[in-house]
GROMACS .gro file of C-alpha atoms in nm:
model
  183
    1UNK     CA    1  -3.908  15.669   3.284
    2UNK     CA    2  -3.794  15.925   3.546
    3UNK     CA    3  -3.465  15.743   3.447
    4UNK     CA    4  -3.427  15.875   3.158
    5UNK     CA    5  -3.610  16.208   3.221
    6UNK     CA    6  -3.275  16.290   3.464
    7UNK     CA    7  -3.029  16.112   3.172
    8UNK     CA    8  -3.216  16.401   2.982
    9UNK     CA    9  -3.123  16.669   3.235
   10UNK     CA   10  -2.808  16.669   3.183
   11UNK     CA   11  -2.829  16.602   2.778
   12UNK     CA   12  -2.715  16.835   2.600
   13UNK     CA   13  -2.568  17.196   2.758
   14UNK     CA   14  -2.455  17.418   2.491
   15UNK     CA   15  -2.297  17.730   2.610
   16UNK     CA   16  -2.242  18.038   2.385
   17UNK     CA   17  -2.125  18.345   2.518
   18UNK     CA   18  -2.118  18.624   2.346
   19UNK     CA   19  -1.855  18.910   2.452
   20UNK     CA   20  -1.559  19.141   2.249
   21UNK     CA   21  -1.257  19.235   2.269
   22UNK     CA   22  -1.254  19.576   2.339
   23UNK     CA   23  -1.010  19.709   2.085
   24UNK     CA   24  -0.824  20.047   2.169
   25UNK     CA   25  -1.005  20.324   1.959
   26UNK     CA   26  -0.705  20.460   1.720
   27UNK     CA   27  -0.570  20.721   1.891
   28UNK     CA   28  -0.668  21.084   1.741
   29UNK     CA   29  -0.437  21.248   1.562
   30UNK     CA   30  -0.295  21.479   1.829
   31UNK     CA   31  -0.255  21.848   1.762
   32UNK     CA   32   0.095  21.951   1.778
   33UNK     CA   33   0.098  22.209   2.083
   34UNK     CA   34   0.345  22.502   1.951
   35UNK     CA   35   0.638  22.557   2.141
   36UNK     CA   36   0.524  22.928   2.249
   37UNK     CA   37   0.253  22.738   2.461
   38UNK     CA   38   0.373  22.698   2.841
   39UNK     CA   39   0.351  22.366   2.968
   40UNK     CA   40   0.039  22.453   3.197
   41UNK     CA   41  -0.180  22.563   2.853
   42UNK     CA   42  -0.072  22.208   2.694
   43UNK     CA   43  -0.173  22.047   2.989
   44UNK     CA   44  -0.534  22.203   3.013
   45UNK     CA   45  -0.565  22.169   2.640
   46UNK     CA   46  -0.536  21.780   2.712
   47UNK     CA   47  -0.689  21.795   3.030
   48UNK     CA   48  -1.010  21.976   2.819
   49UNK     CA   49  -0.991  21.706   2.542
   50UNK     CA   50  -1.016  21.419   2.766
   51UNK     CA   51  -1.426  21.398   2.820
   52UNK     CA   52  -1.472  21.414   2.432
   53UNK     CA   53  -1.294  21.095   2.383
   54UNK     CA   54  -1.519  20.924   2.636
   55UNK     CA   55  -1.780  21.038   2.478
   56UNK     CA   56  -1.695  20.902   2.159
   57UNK     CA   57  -1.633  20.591   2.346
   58UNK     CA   58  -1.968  20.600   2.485
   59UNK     CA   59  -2.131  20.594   2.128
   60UNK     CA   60  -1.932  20.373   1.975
   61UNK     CA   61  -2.048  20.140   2.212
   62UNK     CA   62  -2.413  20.194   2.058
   63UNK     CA   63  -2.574  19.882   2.197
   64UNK     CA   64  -2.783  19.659   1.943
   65UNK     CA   65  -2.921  19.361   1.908
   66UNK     CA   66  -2.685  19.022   1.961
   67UNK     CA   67  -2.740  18.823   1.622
   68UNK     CA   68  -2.848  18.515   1.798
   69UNK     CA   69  -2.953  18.217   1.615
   70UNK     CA   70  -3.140  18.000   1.781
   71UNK     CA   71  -3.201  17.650   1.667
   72UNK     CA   72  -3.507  17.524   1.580
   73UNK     CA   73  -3.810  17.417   1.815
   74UNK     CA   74  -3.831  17.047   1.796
   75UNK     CA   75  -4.074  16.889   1.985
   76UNK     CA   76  -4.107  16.492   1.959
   77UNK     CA   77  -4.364  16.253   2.124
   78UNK     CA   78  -4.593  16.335   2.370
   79UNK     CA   79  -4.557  16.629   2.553
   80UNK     CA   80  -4.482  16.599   2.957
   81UNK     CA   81  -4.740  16.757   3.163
   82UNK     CA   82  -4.599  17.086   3.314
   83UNK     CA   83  -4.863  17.166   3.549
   84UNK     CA   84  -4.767  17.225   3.928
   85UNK     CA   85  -4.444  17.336   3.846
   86UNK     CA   86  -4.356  17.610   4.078
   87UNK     CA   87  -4.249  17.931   3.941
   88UNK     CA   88  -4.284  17.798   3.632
   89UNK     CA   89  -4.330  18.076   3.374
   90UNK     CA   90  -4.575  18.054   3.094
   91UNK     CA   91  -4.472  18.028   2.706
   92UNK     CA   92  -4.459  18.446   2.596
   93UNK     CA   93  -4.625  18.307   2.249
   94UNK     CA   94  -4.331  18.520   2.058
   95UNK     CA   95  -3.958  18.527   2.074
   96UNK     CA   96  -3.808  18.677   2.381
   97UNK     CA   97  -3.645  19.036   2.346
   98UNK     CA   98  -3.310  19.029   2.181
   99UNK     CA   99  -2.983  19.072   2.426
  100UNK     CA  100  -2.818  19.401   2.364
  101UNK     CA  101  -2.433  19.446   2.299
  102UNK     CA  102  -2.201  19.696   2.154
  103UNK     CA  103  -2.208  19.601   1.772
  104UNK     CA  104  -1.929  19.346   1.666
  105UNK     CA  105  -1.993  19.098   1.942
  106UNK     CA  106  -1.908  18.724   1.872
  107UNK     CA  107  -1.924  18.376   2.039
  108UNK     CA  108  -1.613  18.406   2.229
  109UNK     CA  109  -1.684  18.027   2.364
  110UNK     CA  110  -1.652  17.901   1.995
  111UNK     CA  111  -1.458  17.604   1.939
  112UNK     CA  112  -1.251  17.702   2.328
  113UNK     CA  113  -1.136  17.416   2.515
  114UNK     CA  114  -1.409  17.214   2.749
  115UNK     CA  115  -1.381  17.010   3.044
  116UNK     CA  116  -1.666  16.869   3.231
  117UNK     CA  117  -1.691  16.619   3.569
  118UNK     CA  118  -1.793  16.357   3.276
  119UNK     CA  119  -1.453  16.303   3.071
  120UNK     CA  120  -1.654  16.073   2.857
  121UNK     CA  121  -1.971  16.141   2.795
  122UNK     CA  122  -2.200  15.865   2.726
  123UNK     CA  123  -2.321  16.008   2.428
  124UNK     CA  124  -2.089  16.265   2.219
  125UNK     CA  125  -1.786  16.483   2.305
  126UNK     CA  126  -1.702  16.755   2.511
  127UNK     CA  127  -1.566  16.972   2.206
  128UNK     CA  128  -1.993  16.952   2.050
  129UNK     CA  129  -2.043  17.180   2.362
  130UNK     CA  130  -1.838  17.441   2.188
  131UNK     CA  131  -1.884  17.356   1.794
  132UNK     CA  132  -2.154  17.607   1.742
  133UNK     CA  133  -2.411  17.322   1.609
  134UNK     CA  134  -2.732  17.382   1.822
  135UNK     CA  135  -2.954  17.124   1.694
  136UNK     CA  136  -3.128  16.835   1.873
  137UNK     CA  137  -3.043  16.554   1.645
  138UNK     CA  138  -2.895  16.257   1.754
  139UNK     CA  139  -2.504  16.387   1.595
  140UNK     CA  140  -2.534  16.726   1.798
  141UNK     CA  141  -2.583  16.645   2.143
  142UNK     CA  142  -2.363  16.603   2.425
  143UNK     CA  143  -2.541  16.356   2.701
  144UNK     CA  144  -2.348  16.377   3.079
  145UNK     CA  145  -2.393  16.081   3.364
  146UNK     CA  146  -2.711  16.125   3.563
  147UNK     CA  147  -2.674  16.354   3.899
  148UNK     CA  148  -2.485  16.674   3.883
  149UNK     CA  149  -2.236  16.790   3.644
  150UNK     CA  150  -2.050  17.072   3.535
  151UNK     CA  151  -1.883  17.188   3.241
  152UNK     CA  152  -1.628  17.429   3.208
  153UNK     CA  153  -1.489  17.641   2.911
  154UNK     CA  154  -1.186  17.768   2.916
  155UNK     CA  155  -1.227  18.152   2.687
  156UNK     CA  156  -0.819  18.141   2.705
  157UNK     CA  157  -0.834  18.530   2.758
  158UNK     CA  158  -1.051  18.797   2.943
  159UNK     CA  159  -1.360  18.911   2.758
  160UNK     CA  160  -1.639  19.163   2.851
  161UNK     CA  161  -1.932  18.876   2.823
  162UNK     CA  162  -2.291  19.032   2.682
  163UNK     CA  163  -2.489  18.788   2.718
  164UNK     CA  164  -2.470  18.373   2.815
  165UNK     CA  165  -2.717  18.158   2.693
  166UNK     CA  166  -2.777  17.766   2.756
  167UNK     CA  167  -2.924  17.525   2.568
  168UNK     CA  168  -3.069  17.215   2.692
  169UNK     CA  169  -3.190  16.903   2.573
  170UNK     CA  170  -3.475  17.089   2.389
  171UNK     CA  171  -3.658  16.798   2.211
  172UNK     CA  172  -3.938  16.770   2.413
  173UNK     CA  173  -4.054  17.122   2.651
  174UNK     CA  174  -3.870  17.025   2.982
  175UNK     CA  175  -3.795  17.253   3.326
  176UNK     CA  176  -3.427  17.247   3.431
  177UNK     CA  177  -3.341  17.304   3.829
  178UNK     CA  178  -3.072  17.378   3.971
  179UNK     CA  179  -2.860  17.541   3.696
  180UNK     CA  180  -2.559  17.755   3.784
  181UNK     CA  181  -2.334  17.954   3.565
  182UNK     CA  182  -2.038  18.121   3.735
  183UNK     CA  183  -1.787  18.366   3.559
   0.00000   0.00000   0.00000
């Protein structure tokens, strides 16, 4: 049994991240200095303009609400006693507050390449880490060798990242140690 609890461990780790590419704002239309101001008086005029445009930057990075969808609870057989569980914290009984990010975020991990210390899974691919199916059925998970493992995803470019968020084998409640995500 504690067999396969550890095969479950390391079942199935989706990854999304969610970041954006920070596109340039379009640059304001510029207000053609006249050629009877001195060099100086264009240069403060620019100078003056410049906290304005952060500004704007500031508030078009209005933070809301990531549009996370998370997949659904799906609890099978009995349920594994969780008591004595050290820092262990207890169910909140209602979704968890949303993660903030400027409006527009996506997945940036979607469909990137993956690479893992498991080149073959024993159950799955590596590209199901990445497909954007979160589901615990048997044709959505992604099942590594027992011990550790890691999995890497290759975002092909630099992103601001929001927010990360792992799934794990989530058909019965289980308690992950030991997990690490570096950027």
């Amino acid at each position: 049994m504690k067999k396969w609890v550890w095969l479950s461990v390391a079942l199935t780790i989706s990854i999304v991240a969610f970041g954006c590419k920070k596109s340039p704002a379009p640059p304001a239309e510029p207000d053609t200095p006249s050629t009877s101001q001195s060099a100086d008086e264009r240069q403060a005029t620019e100078s003056d303009a410049q906290p304005v445009a952060q500004q704007e930057t500031a508030q078009a990075e209005k933070l809301v609400p990531i549009p996370l969808t998370l997949p659904k609870p799906m609890f099978v057989g009995t349920p594994q006693n969780l008591e004595g569980v050290q820092n262990l914290e207890k169910p909140l009984g209602k979704p968890r507050p949303p993660f903030l990010a400027p409006e527009g975020v996506t997945n940036v991990a979607l469909h990137k390449p993956v690479t893992s210390s498991e080149p073959f899974p024993i159950m799955g691919e590596l590209s199901m880490i990445v497909d954007g199916d979160k589901e615990a059925t048997e044709g959505s998970v992604v099942e590594l060798g027992p011990f550790a493992q890691w999995v890497m995803i290759d975002l092909e470019q630099e992103y601001d990242i929001y927010a990360i968020v792992v799934w794990h084998y989530h058909r019965t409640p289980s308690v992950y140690k030991n997990v690490v995500v570096e950027i």
